[in-house]
Short mmCIF file of C-alpha atoms in Angstrom, two decimals:
data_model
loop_
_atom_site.label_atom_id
_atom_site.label_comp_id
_atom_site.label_asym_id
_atom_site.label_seq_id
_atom_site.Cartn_x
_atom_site.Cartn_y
_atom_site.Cartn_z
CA UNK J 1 -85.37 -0.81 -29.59
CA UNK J 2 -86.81 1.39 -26.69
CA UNK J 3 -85.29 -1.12 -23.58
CA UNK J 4 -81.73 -0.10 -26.45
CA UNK J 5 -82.20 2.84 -25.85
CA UNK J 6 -83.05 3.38 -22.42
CA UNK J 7 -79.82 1.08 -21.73
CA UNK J 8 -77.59 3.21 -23.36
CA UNK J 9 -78.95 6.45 -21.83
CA UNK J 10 -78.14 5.11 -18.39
CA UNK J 11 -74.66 3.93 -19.32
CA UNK J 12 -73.73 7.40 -20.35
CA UNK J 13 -75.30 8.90 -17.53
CA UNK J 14 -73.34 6.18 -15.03
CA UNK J 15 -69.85 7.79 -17.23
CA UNK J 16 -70.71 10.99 -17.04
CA UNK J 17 -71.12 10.80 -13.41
CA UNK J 18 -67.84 8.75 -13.02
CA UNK J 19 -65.83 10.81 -15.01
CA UNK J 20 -67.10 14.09 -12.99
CA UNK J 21 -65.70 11.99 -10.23
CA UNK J 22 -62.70 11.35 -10.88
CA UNK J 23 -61.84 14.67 -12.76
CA UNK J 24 -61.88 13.16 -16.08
CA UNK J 25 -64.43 15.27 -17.77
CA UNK J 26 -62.08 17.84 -18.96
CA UNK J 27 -58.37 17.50 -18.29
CA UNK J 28 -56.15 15.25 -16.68
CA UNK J 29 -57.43 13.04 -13.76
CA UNK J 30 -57.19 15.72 -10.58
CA UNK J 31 -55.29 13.74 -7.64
CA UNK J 32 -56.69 13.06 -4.65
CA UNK J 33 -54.91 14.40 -1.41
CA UNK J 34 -56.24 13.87 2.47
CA UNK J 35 -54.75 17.28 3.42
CA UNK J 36 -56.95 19.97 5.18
CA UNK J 37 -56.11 22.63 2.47
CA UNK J 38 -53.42 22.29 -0.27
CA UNK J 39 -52.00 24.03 -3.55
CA UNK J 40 -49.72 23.42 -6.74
CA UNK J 41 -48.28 26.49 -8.38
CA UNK J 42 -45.46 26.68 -11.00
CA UNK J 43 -43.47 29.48 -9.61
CA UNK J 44 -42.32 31.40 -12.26
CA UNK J 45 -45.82 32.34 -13.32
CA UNK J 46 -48.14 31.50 -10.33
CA UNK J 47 -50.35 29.47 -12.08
CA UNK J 48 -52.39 27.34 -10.04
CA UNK J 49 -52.52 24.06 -11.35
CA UNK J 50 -54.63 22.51 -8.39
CA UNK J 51 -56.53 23.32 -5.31
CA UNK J 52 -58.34 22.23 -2.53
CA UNK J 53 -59.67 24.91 0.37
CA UNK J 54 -56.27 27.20 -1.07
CA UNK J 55 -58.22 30.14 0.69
CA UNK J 56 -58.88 28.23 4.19
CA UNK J 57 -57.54 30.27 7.09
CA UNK J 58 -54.80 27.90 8.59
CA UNK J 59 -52.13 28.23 11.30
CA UNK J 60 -48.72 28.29 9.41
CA UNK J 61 -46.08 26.66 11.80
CA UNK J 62 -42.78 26.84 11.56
CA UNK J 63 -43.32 27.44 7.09
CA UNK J 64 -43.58 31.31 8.54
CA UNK J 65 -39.91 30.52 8.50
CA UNK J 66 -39.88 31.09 4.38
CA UNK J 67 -40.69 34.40 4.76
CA UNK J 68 -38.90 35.25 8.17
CA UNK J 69 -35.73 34.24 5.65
CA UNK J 70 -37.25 36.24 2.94
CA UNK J 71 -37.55 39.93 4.58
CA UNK J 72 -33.86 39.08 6.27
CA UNK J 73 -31.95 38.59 3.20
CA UNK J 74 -33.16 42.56 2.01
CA UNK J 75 -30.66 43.51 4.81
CA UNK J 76 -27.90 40.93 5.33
CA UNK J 77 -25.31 39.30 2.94
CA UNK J 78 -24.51 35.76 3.39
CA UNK J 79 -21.19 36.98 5.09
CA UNK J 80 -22.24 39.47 7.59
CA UNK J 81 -21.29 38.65 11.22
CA UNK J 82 -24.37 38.96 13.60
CA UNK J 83 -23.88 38.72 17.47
CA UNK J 84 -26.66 36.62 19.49
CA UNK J 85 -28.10 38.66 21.90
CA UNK J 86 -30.74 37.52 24.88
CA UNK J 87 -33.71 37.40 22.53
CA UNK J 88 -32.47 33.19 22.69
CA UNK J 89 -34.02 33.71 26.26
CA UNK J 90 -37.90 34.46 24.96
CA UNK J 91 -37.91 31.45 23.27
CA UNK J 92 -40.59 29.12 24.88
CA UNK J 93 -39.32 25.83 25.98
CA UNK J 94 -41.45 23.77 24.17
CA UNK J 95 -40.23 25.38 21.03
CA UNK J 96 -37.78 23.71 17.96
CA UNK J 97 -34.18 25.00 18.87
CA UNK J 98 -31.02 25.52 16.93
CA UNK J 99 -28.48 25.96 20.03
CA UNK J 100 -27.20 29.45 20.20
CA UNK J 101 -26.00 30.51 23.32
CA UNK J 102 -25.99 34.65 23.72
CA UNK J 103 -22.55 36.25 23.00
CA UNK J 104 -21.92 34.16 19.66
CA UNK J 105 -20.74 35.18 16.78
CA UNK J 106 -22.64 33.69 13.21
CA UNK J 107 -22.36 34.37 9.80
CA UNK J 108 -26.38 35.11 8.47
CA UNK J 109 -25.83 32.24 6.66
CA UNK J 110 -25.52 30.00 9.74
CA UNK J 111 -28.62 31.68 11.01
CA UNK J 112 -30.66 30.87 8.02
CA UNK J 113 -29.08 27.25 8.04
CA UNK J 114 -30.50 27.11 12.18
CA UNK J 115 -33.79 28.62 10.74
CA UNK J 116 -34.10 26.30 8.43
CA UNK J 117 -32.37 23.04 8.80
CA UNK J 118 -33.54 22.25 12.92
CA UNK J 119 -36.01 24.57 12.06
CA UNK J 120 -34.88 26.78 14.92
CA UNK J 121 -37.04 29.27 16.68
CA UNK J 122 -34.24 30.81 18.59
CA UNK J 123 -32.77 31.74 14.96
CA UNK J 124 -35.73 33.55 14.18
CA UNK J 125 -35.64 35.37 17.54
CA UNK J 126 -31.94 36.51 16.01
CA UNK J 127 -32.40 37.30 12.83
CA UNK J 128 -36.05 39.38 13.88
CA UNK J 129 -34.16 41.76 16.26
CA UNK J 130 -31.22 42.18 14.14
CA UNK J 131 -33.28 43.22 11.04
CA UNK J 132 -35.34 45.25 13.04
CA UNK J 133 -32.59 46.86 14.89
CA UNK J 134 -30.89 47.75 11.60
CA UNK J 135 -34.24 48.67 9.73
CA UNK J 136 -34.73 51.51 12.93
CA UNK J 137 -30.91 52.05 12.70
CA UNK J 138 -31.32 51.38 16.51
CA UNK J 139 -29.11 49.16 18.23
CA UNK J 140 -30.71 49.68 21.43
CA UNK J 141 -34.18 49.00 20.46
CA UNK J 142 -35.36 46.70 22.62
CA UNK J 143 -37.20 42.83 22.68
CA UNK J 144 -40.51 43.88 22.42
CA UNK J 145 -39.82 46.70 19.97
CA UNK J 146 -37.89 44.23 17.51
CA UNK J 147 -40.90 41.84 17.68
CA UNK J 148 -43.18 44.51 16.86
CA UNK J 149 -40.96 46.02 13.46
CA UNK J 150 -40.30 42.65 12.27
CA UNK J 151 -43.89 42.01 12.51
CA UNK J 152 -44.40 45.05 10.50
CA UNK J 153 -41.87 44.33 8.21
CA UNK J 154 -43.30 40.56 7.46
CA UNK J 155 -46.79 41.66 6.68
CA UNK J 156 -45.72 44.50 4.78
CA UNK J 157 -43.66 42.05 2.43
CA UNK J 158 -46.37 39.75 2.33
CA UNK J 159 -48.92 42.20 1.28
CA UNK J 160 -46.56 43.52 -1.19
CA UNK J 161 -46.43 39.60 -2.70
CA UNK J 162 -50.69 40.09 -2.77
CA UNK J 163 -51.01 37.36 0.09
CA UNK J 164 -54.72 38.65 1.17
CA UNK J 165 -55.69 36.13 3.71
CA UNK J 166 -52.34 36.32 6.16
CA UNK J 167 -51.47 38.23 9.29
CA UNK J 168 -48.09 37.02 11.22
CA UNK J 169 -47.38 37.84 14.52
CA UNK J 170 -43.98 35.98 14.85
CA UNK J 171 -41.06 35.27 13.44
CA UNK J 172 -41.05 31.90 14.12
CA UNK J 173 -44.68 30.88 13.45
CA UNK J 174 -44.82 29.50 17.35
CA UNK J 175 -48.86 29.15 18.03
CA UNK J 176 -51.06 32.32 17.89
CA UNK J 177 -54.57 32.94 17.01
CA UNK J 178 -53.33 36.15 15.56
CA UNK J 179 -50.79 34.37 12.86
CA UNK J 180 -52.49 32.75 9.86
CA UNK J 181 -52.30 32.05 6.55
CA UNK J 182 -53.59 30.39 3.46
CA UNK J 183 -51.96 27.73 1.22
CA UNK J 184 -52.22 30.22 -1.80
CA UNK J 185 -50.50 33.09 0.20
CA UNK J 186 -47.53 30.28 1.13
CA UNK J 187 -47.06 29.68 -2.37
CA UNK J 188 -46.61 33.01 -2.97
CA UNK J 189 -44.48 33.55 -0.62
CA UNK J 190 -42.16 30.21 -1.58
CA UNK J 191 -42.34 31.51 -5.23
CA UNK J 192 -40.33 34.82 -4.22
CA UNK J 193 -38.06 32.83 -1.43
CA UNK J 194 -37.08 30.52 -3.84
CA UNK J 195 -35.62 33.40 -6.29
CA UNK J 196 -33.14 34.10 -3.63
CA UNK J 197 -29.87 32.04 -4.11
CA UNK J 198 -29.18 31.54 -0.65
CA UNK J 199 -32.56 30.56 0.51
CA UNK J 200 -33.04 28.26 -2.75
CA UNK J 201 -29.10 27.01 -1.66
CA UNK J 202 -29.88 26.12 2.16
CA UNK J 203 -33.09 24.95 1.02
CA UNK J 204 -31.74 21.61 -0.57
CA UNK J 205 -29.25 21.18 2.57
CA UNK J 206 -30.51 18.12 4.80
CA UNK J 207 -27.47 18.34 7.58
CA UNK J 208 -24.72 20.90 8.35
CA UNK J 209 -21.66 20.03 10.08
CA UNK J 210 -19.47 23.16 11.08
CA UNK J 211 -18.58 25.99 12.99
CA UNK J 212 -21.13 29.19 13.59
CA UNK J 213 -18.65 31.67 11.61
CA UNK J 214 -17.80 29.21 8.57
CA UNK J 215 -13.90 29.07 9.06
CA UNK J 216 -13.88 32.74 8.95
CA UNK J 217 -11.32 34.55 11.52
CA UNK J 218 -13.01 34.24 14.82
CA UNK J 219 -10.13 35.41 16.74
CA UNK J 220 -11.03 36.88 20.49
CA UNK J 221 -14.89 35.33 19.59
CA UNK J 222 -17.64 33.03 20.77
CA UNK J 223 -18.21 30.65 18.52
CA UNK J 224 -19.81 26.92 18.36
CA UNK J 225 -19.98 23.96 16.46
CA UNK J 226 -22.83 22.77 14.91
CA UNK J 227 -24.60 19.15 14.07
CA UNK J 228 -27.85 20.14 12.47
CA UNK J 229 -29.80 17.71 10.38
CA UNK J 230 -33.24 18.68 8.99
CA UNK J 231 -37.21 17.03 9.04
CA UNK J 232 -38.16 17.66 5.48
CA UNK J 233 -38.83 13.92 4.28
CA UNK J 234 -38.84 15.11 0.47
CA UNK J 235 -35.24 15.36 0.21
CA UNK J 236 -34.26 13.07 3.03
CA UNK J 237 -32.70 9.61 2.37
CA UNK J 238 -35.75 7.81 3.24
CA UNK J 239 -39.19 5.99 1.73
CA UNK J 240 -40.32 9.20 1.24
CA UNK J 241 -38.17 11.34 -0.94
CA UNK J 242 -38.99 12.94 -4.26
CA UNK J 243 -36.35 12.75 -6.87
CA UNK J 244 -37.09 16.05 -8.05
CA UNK J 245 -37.80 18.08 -4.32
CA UNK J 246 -35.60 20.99 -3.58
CA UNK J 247 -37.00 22.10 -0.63
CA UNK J 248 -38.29 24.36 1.29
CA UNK J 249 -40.04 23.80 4.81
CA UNK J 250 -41.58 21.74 6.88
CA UNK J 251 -43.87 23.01 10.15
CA UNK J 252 -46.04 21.34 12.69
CA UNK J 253 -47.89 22.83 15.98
CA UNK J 254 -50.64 20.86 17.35
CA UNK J 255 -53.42 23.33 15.66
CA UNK J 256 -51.42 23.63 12.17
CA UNK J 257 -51.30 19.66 11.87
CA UNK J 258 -48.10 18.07 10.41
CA UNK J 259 -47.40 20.43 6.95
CA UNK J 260 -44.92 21.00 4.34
CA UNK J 261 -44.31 24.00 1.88
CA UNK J 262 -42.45 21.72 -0.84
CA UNK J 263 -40.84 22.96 -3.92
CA UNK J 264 -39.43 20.87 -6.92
CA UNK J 265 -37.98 20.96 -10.35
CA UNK J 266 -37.79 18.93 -13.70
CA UNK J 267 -37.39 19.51 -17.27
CA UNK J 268 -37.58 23.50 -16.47
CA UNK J 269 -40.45 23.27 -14.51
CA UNK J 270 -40.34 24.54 -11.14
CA UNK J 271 -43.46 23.85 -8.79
CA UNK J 272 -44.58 23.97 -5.44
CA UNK J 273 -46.87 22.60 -3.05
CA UNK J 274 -48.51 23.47 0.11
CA UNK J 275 -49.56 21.15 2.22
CA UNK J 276 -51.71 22.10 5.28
CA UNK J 277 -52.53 19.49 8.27
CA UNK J 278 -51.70 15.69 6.48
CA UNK J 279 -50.84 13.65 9.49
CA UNK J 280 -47.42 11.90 8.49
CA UNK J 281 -46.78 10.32 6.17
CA UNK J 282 -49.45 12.04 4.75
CA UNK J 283 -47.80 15.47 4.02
CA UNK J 284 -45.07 13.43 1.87
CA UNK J 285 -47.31 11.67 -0.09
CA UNK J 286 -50.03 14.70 -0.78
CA UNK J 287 -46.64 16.61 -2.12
CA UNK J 288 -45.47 13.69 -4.04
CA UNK J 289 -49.26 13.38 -5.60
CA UNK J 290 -49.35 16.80 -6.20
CA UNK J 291 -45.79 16.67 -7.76
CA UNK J 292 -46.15 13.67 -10.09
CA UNK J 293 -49.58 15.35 -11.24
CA UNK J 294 -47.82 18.40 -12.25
CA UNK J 295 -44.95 17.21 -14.13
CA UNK J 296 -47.40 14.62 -15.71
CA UNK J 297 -50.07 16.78 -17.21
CA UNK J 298 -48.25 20.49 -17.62
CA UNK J 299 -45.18 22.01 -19.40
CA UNK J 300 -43.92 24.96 -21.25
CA UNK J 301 -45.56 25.28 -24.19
CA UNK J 302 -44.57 26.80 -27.65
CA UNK J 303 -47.30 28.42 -29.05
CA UNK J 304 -45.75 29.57 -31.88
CA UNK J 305 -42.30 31.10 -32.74
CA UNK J 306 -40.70 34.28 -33.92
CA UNK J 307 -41.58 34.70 -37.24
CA UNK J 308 -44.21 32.62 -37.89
CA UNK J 309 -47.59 33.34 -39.78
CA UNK J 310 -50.55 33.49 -37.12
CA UNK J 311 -52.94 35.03 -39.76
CA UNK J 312 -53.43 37.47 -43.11
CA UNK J 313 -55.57 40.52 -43.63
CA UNK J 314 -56.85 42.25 -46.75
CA UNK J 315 -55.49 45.23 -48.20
CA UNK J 316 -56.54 48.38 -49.59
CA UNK J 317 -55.25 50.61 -51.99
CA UNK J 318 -52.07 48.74 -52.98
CA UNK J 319 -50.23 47.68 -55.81
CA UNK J 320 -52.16 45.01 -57.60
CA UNK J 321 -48.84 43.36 -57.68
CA UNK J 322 -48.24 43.21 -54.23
CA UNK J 323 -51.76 40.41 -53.40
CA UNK J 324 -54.38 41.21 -51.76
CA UNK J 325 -53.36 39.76 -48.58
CA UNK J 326 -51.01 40.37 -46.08
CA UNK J 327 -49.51 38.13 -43.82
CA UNK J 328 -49.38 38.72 -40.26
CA UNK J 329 -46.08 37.40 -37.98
CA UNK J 330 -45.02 37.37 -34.67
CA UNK J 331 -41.63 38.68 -33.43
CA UNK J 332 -40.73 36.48 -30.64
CA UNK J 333 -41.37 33.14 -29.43
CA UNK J 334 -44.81 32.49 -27.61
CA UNK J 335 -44.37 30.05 -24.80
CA UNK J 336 -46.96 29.81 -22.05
CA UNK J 337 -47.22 26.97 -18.94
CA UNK J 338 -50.85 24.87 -19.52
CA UNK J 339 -51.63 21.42 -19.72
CA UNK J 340 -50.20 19.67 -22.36
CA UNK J 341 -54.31 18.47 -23.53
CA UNK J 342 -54.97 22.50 -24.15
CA UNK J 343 -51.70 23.02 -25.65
CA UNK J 344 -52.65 20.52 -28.58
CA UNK J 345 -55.88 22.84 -28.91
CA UNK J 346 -55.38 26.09 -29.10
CA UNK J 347 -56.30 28.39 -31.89
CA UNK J 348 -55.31 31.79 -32.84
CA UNK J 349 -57.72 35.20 -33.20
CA UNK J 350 -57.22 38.18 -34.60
CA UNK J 351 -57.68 41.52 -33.28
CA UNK J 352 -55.75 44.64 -35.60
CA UNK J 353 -55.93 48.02 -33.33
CA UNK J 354 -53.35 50.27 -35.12
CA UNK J 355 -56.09 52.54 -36.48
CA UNK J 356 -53.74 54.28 -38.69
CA UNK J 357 -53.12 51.53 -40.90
CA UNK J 358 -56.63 50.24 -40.98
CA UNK J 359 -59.76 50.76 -43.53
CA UNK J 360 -63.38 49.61 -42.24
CA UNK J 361 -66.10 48.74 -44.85
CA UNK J 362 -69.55 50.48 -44.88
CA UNK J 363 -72.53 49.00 -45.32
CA UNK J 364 -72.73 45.61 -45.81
CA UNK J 365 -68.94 45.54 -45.53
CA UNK J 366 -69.02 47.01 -42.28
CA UNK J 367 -67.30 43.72 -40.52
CA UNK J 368 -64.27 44.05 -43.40
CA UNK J 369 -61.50 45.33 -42.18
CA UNK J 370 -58.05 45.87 -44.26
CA UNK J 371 -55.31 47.20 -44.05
CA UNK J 372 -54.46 50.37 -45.69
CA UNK J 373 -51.45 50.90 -47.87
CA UNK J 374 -48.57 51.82 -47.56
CA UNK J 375 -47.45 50.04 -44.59
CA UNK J 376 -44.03 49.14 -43.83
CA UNK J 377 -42.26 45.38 -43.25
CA UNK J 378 -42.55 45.60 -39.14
CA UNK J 379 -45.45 47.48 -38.39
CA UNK J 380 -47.36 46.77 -35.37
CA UNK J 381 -50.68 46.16 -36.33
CA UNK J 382 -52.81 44.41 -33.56
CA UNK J 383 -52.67 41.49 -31.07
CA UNK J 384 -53.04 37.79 -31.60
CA UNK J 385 -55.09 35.48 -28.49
CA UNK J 386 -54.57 32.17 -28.62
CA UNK J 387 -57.61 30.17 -26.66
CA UNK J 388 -58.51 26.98 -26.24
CA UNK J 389 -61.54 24.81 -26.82
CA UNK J 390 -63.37 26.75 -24.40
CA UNK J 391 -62.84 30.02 -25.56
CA UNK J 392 -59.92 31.14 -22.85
CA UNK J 393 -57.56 32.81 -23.70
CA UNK J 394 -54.49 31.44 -22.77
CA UNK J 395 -51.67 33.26 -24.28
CA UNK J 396 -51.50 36.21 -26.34
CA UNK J 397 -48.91 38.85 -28.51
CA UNK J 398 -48.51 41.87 -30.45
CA UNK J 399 -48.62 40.59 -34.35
CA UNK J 400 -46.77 42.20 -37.11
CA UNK J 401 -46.22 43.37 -41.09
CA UNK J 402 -44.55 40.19 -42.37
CA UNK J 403 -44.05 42.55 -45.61
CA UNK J 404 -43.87 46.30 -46.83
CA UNK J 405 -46.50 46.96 -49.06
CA UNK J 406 -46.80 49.49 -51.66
CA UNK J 407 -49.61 52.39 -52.38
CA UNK J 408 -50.90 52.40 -55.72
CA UNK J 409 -50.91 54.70 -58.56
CA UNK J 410 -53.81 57.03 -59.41
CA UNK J 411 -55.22 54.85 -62.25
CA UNK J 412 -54.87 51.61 -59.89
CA UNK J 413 -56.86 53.32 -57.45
CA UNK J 414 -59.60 55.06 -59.95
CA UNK J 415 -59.75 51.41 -61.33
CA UNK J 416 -60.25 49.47 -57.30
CA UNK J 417 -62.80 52.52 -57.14
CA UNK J 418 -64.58 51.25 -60.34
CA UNK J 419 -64.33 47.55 -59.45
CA UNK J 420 -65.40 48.22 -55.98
CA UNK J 421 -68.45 49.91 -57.94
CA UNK J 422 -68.93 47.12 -59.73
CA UNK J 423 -69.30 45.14 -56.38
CA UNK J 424 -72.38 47.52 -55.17
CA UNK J 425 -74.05 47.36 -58.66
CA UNK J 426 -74.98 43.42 -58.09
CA UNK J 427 -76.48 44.40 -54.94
CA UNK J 428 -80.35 45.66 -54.56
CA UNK J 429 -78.81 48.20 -52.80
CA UNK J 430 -76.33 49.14 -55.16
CA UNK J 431 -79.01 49.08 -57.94
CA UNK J 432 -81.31 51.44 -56.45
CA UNK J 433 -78.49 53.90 -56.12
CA UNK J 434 -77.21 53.37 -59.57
CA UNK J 435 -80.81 53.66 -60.96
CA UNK J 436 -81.26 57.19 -59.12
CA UNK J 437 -77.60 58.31 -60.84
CA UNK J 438 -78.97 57.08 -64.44
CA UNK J 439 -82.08 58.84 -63.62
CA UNK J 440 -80.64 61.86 -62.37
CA UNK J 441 -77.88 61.97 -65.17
CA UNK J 442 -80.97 62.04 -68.06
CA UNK J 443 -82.81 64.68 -66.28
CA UNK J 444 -79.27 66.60 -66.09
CA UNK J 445 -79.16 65.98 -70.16
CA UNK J 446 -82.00 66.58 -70.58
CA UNK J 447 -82.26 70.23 -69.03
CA UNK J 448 -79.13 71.18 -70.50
CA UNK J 449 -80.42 69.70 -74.20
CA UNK J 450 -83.38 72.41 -73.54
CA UNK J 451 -81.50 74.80 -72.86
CA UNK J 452 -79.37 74.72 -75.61
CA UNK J 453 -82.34 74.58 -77.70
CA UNK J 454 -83.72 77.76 -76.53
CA UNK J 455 -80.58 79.70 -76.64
CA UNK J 456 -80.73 78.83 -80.49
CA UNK J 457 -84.40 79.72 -80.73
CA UNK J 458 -83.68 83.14 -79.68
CA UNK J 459 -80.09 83.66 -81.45
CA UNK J 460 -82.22 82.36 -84.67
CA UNK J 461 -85.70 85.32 -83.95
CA UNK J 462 -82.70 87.81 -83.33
CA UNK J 463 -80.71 87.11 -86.63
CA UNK J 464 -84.09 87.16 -88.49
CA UNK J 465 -85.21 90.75 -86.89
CA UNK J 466 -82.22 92.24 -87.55
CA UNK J 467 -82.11 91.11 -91.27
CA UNK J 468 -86.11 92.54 -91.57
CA UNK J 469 -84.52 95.92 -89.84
CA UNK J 470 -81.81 96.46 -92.06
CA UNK J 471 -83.94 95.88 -95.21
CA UNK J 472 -86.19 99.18 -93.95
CA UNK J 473 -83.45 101.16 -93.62
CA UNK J 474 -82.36 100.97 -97.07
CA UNK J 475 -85.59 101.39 -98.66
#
């Protein structure tokens, strides 16, 4: 029985371990990527799903490009006409290229397509001194100046997304020691890019074949024609692609390693993933992990839905006819992102905070709490939290009157009073206190019996005086 014993204590201890191991202690399986640093977020609600060094310092590439787009579209329309200038020239040889020759006339789009598509640093060089130049409401301002406002205007928008571990020094993401980033500031960054139509749009686009002004009238301009086709793997017609990729970005530099900032929907579920130095084809098939383990293992869940009962609460000083319970609703749907294991888990709690309504107990009842009549059908009365096995709390919303409940009359009331009495009375408590009211209603009785008494005494001597007196007087 011992040697039992001992057995089965080392095959738990041999699970335990493996499970820990392979992520299977709580939750799905966690998948296993060979990237330097890497994220998953669902982008409506930034929920990170998994990570791995998400808070690394790394060098960005050419995914600065997502936010170089980003800070652009806050002061050009697709449409707008913008004439390259000789920033093209400052672009270092060894850099990604779109083409533009200075003198040329592009729609924005076309400049986020050469941004984004041939990943083209001489775009960036555009699109940085023509937002800077209108930002200063300058058109003079020169090179330097432009690289210095855009910069500005880049870390300002990524502080304002709460990206805490970036600083960019380029439009372009061209090798700096002063530009870095995290994975979890890039998904930030991706989740507000990819609410933008036109960068979600070009995004998806693997090639474009067309001229720089889109068929517009380009009378008496320079113009070119373009052939661009795009790196990003995901979406490509190749081994690689993922069904559900949209996007975004792809970037490499010798010190930022081969990365991709991928993004990807299905079933309503919109995710992304950063991946940070995965030599190829690494960076597809960290994404694709990451990916297939979101979709998998996570989805919109419906905690509960307007106008359902999440929990009842006693009343006081109601109709007798109206219960003693009142049921508590919510008023619109609860649906929160999780993992689909928590969402078969969750539980609701109570918490009623509208003061006004609410009656705590004393004494022994202190921990009762009811709500006081009248209340109306509607009434905001407190919060419900939904948590799961582990006590997080993973979802929560006001909670409602699901009725309108009545005050009661004066001999309902007198009568709870007598009954809640009653309730005291079986207590030792309640009998000490009813035994000092007995007590203290005979002494009452009795000093007002001897009292009476000697008021009678006296009337009785006075009546018997006088009757002596007046029998004096006549004799």
């Amino acid at each position: 029985m011992a040697m039992r014993k001992r057995l089965a204590a080392m095959i738990l201890v041999v699970v335990c371990a493996a499970m820990m191991l392979t992520g299977t202690a709580f939750g799905a399986v966690q998948p296993g990527v060979t990237a330097q640093s890497a994220i998953l977020t669902e982008a409506s609600t930034g929920q990170v799903l998994y990570e791995k060094n998400a808070d690394e310092r790394i060098y960005p590439a050419s995914m600065t490009k997502v936010l170089t787009a980003l800070v652009a579209t806050e002061y050009f329309q697709a449409d707008d006409v913008i004439v390259v200038g000789r920033e093209i020239n400052e672009v270092s040889l060894d850099s990604s290229k779109a083409g533009h020759i200075v003198g040329e006339s592009i729609t924005f789009r076309n400049l986020l397509r050469g941004l984004m598509i041939p990943s083209g640093n001489d775009s960036a060089e555009v699109i940085a001194c023509a937002v800077a130049r209108k930002a200063q409401n300058n058109e003079n301002l020169g090179y330097e100046q432009c690289q210095q406002v855009f910069a500005d205007l880049i870390n300002e928008k990524a502080a304002s997304l709460g990206c805490t571990g970036s600083h960019f020094a380029n439009p372009h993401g061209y090798h700096d020691e002063n530009h870095y980033t995290t994975a979890a500031d890039l998904a930030k960054i991706a989740a507000q890019a990819i609410q933008v139509q036109l960068i979600a749009d070009i995004a998806k686009e693997t090639a474009y074949d067309g001229n720089s002004m889109e068929n517009q009238n380009a009378d008496g301009l320079i113009t070119q024609q373009y052939h661009w086709t795009g790196h990003n793997m995901l979406i490509e017609n190749n081994e690689y692609a993922y069904p559900y990729a949209t996007g975004l970005k792809t970037g490499f530099t010798d010190q930022a390693g081969d990365c991709v900032l991928g993004t990807a929907q299905k079933d309503g579920i919109s995710l992304i993933a950063v991946i940070c130095n995965s030599p190829d084809p690494g960076r597809w098939i960290d994404a694709a992990t990451l990916f297939n383990y979101g979709f998998d293992n996570f989805s919109f869940a419906t905690v509960c839905r307007a106008g359902d009962v999440v929990g009842s609460v006693g009343l006081r000083g109601h109709r007798s006819a109206d219960g003693d319970l009142l049921d508590l609703v919510v008023q619109e749907d609860v649906t929160q992102f999780m993992d689909n294991e928590t969402a078969a888990s969750i539980t609701p709690q109570i918490s009623l905070t509208n003061e006004e309504y609410l009656y705590h107990g004393t004494g022994e009842e202190e921990t009762d709490v009811r709500v006081k009549a009248p209340v109306t059908e509607g009434t905001e009365l407190g919060t419900v939290s939904f948590t799961d096995t582990a006590g997080n709390v993973v979802a929560t919303a006001p909670v409602y009157a699901a009725r309108t409940v009545e005050e009661a009359g004066i001999g309902e009331r007198i009568l709870d009073t007598l009954a809640s009495l009653g309730s005291h009375i079986l207590t030792l408590q309640g009998l000490i206190v009813v035994a000092i009211i007995v007590v203290a209603i005979i002494v009452v009785v009795l000093i007002i019996i001897l009292k009476l008494r000697r008021r009678r005494y006296s009337r009785s001597r006075y009546h018997f005086s006088s009757r002596r007196g007046r029998g004096r007087r006549r004799f």
